[in-house]
C-alpha positions as semicolon CSV with decimal commas, in nm:
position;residue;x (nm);y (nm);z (nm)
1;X;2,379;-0,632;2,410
2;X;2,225;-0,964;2,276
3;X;2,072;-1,036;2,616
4;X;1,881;-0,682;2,670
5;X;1,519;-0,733;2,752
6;X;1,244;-0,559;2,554
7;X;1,082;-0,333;2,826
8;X;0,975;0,014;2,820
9;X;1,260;0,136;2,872
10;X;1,439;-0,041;2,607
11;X;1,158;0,148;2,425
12;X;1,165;0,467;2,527
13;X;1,605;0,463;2,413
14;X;1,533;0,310;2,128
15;X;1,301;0,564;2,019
16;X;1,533;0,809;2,167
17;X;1,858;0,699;2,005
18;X;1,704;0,604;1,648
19;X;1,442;0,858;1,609
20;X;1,555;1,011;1,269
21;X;1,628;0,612;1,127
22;X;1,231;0,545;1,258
23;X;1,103;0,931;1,059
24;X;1,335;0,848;0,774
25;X;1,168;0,494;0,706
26;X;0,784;0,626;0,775
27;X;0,882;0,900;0,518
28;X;1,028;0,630;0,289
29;X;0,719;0,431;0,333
30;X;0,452;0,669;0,264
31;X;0,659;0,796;-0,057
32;X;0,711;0,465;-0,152
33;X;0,304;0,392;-0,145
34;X;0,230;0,743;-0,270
35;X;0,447;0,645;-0,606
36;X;0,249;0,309;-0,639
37;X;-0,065;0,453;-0,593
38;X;-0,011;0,801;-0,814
39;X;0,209;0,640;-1,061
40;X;0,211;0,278;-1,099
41;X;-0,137;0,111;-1,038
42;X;-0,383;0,151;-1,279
43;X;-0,693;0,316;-1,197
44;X;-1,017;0,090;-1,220
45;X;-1,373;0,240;-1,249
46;X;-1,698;-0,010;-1,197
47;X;-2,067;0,030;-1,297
48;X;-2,301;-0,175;-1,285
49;X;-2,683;-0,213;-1,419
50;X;-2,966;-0,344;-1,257
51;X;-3,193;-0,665;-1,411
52;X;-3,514;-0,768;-1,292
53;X;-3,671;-1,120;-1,319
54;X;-4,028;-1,126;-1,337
55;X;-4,300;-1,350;-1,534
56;X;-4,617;-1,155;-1,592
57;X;-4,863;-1,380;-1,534
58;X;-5,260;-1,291;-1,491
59;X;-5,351;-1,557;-1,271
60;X;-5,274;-1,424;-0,900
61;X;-5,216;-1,845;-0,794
62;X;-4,952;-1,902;-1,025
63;X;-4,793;-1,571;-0,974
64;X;-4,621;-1,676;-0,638
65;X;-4,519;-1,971;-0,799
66;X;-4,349;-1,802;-1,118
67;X;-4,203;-1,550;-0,866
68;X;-3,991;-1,797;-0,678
69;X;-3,903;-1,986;-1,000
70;X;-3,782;-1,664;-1,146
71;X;-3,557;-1,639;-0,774
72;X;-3,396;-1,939;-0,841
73;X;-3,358;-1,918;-1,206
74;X;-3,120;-1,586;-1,076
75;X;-2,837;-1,852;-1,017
76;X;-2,883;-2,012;-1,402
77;X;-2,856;-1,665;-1,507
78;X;-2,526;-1,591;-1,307
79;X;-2,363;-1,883;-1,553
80;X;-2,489;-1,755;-1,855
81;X;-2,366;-1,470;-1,783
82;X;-2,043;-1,555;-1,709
83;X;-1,992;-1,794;-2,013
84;X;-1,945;-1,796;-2,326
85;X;-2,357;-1,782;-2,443
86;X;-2,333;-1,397;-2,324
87;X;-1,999;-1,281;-2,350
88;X;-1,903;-1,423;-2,722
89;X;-2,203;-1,201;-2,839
90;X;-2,095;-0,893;-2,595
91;X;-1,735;-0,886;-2,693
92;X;-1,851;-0,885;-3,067
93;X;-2,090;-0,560;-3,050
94;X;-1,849;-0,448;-2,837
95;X;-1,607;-0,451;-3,113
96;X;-1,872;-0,403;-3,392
97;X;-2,080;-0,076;-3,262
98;X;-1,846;0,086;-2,985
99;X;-1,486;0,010;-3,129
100;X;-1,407;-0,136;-2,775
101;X;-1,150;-0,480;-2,785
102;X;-1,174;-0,717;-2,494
103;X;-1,091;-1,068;-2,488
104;X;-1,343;-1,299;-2,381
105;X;-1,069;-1,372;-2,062
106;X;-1,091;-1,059;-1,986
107;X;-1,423;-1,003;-2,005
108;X;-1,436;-1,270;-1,801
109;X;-1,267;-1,121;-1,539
110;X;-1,441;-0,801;-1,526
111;X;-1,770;-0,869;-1,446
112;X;-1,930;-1,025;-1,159
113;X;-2,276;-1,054;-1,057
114;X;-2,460;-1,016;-0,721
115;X;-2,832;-1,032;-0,591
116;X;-2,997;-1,034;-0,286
117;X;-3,166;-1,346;-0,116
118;X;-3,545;-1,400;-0,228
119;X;-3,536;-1,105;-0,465
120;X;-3,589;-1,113;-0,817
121;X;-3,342;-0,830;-0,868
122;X;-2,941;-0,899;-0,911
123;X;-2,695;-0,655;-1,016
124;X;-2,407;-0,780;-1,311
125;X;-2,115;-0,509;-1,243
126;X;-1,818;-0,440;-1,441
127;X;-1,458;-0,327;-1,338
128;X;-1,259;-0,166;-1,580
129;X;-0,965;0,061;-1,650
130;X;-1,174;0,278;-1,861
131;X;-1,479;0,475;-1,695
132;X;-1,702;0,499;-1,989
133;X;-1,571;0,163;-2,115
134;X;-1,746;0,007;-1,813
135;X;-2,065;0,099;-1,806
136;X;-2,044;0,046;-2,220
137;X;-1,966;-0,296;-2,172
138;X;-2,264;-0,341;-1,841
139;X;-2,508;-0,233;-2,067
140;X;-2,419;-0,458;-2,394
141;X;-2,404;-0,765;-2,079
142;X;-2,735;-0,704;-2,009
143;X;-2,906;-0,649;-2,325
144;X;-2,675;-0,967;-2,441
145;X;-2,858;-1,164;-2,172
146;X;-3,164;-1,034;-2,233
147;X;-3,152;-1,134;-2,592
148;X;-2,990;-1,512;-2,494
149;X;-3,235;-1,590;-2,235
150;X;-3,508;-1,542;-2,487
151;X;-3,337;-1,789;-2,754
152;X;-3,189;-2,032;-2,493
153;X;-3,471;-2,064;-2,211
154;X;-3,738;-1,974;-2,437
155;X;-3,835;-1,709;-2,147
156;X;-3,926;-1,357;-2,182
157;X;-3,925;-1,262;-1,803
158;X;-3,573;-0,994;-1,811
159;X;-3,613;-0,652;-1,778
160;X;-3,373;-0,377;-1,801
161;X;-3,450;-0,184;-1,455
162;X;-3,182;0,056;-1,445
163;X;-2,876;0,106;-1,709
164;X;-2,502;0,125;-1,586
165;X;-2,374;0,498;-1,605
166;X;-2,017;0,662;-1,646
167;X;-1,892;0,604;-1,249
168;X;-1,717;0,973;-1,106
169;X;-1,465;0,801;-0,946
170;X;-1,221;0,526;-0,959
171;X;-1,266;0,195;-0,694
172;X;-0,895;0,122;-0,721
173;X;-0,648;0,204;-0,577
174;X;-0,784;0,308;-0,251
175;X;-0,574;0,583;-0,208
176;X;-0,587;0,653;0,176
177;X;-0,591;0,261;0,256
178;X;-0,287;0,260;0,047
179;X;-0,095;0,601;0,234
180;X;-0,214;0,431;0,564
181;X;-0,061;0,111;0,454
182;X;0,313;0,267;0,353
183;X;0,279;0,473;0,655
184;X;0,245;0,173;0,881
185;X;0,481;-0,024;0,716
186;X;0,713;0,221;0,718
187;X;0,691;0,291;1,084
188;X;0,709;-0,087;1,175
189;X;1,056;-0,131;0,922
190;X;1,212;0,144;1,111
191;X;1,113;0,025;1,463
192;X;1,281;-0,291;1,368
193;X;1,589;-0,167;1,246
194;X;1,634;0,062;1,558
195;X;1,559;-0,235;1,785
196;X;1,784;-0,483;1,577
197;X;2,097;-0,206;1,605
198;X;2,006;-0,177;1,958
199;X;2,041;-0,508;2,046
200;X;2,305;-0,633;1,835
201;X;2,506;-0,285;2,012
202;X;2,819;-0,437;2,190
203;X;2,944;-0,081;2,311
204;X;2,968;-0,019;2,640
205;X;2,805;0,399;2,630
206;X;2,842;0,455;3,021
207;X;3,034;0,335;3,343
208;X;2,694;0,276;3,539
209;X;2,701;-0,050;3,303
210;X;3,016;-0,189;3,428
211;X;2,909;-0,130;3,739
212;X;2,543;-0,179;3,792
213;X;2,517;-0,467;3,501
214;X;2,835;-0,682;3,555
215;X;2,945;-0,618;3,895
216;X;3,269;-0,449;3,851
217;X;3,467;-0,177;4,067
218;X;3,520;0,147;3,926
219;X;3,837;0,288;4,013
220;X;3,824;0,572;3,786
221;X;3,808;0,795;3,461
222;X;4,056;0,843;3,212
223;X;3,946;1,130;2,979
224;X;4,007;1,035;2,608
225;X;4,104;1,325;2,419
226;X;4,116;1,311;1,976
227;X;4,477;1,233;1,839
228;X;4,388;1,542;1,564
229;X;4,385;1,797;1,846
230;X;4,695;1,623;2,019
231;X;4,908;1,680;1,710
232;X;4,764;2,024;1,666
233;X;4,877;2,125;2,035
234;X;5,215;2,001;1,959
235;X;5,267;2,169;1,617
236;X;5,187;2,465;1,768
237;X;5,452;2,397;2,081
238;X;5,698;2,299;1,784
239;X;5,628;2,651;1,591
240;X;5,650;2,867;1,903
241;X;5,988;2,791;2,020
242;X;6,230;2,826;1,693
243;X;6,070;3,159;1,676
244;X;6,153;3,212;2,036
245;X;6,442;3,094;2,027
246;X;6,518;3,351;1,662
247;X;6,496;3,661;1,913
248;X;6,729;3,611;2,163
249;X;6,969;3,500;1,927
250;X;6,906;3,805;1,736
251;X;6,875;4,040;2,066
252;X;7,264;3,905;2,141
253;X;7,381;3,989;1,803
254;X;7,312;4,307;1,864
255;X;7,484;4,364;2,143
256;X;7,793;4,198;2,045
């Protein structure tokens, strides 16, 4: 009924009555994520390469001081990186020595570049849906900064610490995030179908109901029995008497 409260147990029947609809929709959920995962996302691999920022200068005073110009010089060199004064030379010996087509968009997209707090080291990584095509296109970034920072800032201070390499393993999808996600979901749809049946269940399914629930006075049972095995109990009354019937008729011809 409409105005059944969700206790325990409500819970406990629900789980009871609908436990094969609940299963059936956790199985349809984790096959459902299993096909995404296996069949539909594309995998995506990231490397990354490793830059260092440092002025060599002789003179131990000004040393500090070129150190924590070089630190904040790291977020100028996040821009170039991301623009068009590194990537337009990337994506073209990208195409010209490694035969590898990206859009400057896309290239756009795929890399990002992190460093730590008051360290002259930062990281540019690269996400893409070929392994050895990512740390390929790392390694052109960084030598295509290297090369730009030397023309445009007139700075030699970039250093190549440690080149991207071929990653083992894909970062996306995360396949047992994504089973544990179409599990869940699938568990939670079928809990809510089970409890929506439940309470949108009119039927009256025993006499305590009538009694307990609305107040009413039982005065009794009437069994219900199926119309298919009434019919069947008279055909066979119908069959058994003309036959019956066929031998006393034939036991008083004889004796006539």
């Amino acid at each position: 009924m409409m105005d059944q409260t969700v206790s325990f147990d409500f819970f406990i029947r629900l789980v009871r009555e609908y436990w094969r609809a609940i299963v059936s929709f956790t199985v349809v959920g984790l096959i459902v994520a299993a096909g995404l995962t296996f069949f539909v996302i594309t995998p995506k691999y990231q490397s990354s390469v490793q830059i260092l920022v440092n002025r060599k200068n002789t003179n131990a005073a000004t040393e500090y001081a070129g150190q924590q110009a070089d630190v904040q010089m790291i977020t100028t060199y996040k821009e170039l990186i991301a623009g068009q004064v590194v990537l337009k030379p990337t994506q073209q010996q990208l195409s010209e020595r490694y035969g590898i087509e990206r859009s400057l968009n896309t290239l756009k997209s795929e890399v990002s570049v992190t460093s730590t707090t008051n360290s002259q080291v930062f990281s540019i990584a690269v996400t893409d849906t070929d392994a050895k095509a990512s740390a390929t296109i790392a390694n052109q970034i960084a030598r295509s900064f290297k090369n730009q920072v030397q023309k445009v800032i007139k700075v030699n201070n970039v250093t190549i610490v440690a080149p991207a390499e071929m990653p083992n393993g894909a970062v996306s999808p995360k396949k047992p995030l994504n089973m544990l996600v179409g599990l869940v979901a699938g568990l939670l749809l079928g809990f809510f179908y089970a409890a929506i049946r439940m309470l949108t269940d009119r039927r009256v399914h025993d006499a305590d109901f009538l009694t307990d629930e609305l107040g009413l006075t039982s005065l009794g049972l009437v069994n219900h029995q199926h119309q298919y095995s009434i019919k069947k109990q008279v055909s066979n009354l119908t069959v058994a008497h003309p036959t019956h019937d066929n031998q006393i008729t034939s036991q008083t011809m004889k004796r006539v």
